Coordinates of C-alpha atoms in Angstrom, one line a residue:
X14 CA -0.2 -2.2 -28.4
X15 CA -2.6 0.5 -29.5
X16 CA -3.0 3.9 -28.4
X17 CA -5.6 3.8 -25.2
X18 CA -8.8 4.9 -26.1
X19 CA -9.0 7.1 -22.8
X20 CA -6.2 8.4 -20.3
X21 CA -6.5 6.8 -16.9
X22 CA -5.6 9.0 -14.0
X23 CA -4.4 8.2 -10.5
X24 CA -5.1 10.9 -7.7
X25 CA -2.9 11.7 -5.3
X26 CA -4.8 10.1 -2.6
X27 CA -5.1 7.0 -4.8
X28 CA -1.6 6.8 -5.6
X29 CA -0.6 7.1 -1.4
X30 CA -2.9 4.1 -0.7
X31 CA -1.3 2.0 -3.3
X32 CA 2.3 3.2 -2.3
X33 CA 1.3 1.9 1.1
X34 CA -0.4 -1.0 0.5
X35 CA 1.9 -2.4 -2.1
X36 CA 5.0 -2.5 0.9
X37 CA 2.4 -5.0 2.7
X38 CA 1.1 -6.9 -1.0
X39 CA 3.9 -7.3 -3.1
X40 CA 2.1 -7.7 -6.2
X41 CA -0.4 -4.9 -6.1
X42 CA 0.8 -3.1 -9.0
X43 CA 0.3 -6.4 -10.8
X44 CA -2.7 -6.5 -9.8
X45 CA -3.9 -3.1 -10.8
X46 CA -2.8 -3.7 -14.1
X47 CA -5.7 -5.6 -15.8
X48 CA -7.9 -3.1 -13.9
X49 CA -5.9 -0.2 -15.7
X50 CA -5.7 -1.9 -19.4
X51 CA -10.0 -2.1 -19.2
X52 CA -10.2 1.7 -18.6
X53 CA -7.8 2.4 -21.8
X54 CA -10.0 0.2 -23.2
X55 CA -13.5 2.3 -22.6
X56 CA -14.6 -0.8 -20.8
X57 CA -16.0 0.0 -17.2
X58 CA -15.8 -3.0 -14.5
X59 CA -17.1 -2.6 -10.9
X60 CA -20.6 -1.6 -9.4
X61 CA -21.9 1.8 -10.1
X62 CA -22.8 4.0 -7.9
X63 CA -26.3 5.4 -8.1
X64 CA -27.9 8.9 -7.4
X65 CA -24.5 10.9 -8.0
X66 CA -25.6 13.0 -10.9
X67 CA -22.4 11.3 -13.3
X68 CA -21.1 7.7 -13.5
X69 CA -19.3 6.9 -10.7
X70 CA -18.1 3.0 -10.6
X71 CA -16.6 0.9 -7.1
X72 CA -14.2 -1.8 -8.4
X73 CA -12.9 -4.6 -6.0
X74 CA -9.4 -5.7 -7.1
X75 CA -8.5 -9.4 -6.2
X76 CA -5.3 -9.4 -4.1
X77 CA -3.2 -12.2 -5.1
X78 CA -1.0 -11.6 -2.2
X79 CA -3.8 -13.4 0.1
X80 CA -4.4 -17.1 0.0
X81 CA -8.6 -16.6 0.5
X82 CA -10.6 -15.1 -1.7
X83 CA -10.6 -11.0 -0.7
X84 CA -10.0 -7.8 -2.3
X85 CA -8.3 -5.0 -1.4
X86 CA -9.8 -1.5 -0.5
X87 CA -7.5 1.1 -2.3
X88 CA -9.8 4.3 -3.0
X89 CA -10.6 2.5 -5.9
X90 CA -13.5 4.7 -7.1
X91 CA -13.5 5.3 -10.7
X92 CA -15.2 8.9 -12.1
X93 CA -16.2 9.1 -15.7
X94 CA -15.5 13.0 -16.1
X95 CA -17.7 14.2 -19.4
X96 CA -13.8 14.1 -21.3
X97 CA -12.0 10.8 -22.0
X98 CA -10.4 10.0 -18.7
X99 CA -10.6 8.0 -15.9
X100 CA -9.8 9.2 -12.0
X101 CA -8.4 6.6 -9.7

């Protein structure tokens, strides 16, 4: 695998949620990890979010823990900072 084109960063609030949540869904981190491997990539998934003065993207991460079709709410805000790097 290549080097990432930009360094994805979780906060500390961000990496809490997911600490928590992934003792209820067992395969969270899995799930994270296709989210994760975009951002490296420069691509940016999700819905941005307008009238913040910088790009500031929601992304909705399918839990495949739950039978129906829903998404878990981690914090997942994504913030592209003016430098190569994501903040989770």
């Amino acid at each position: 695998m290549s080097d990432p084109i930009v360094t994805v960063i979780a906060l500390p609030t961000f990496t809490r949620n997911v600490r928590t949540l992934k003792k209820k869904y067992r395969n969270l981190l899995e799930d994270l990890q296709p989210i994760i491997d975009q951002l490296e990539n420069g691509e940016t998934p999700g819905d941005q979010i307008p009238d913040i003065g910088y790009p500031v993207f929601k992304v909705r991460i399918r839990n495949t823990d739950i039978q129906k079709e829903k998404v878990v709410d981690i914090g997942s805000f994504i913030t592209l900072k003016p430098h190569p790097q994501f903040y989770f």
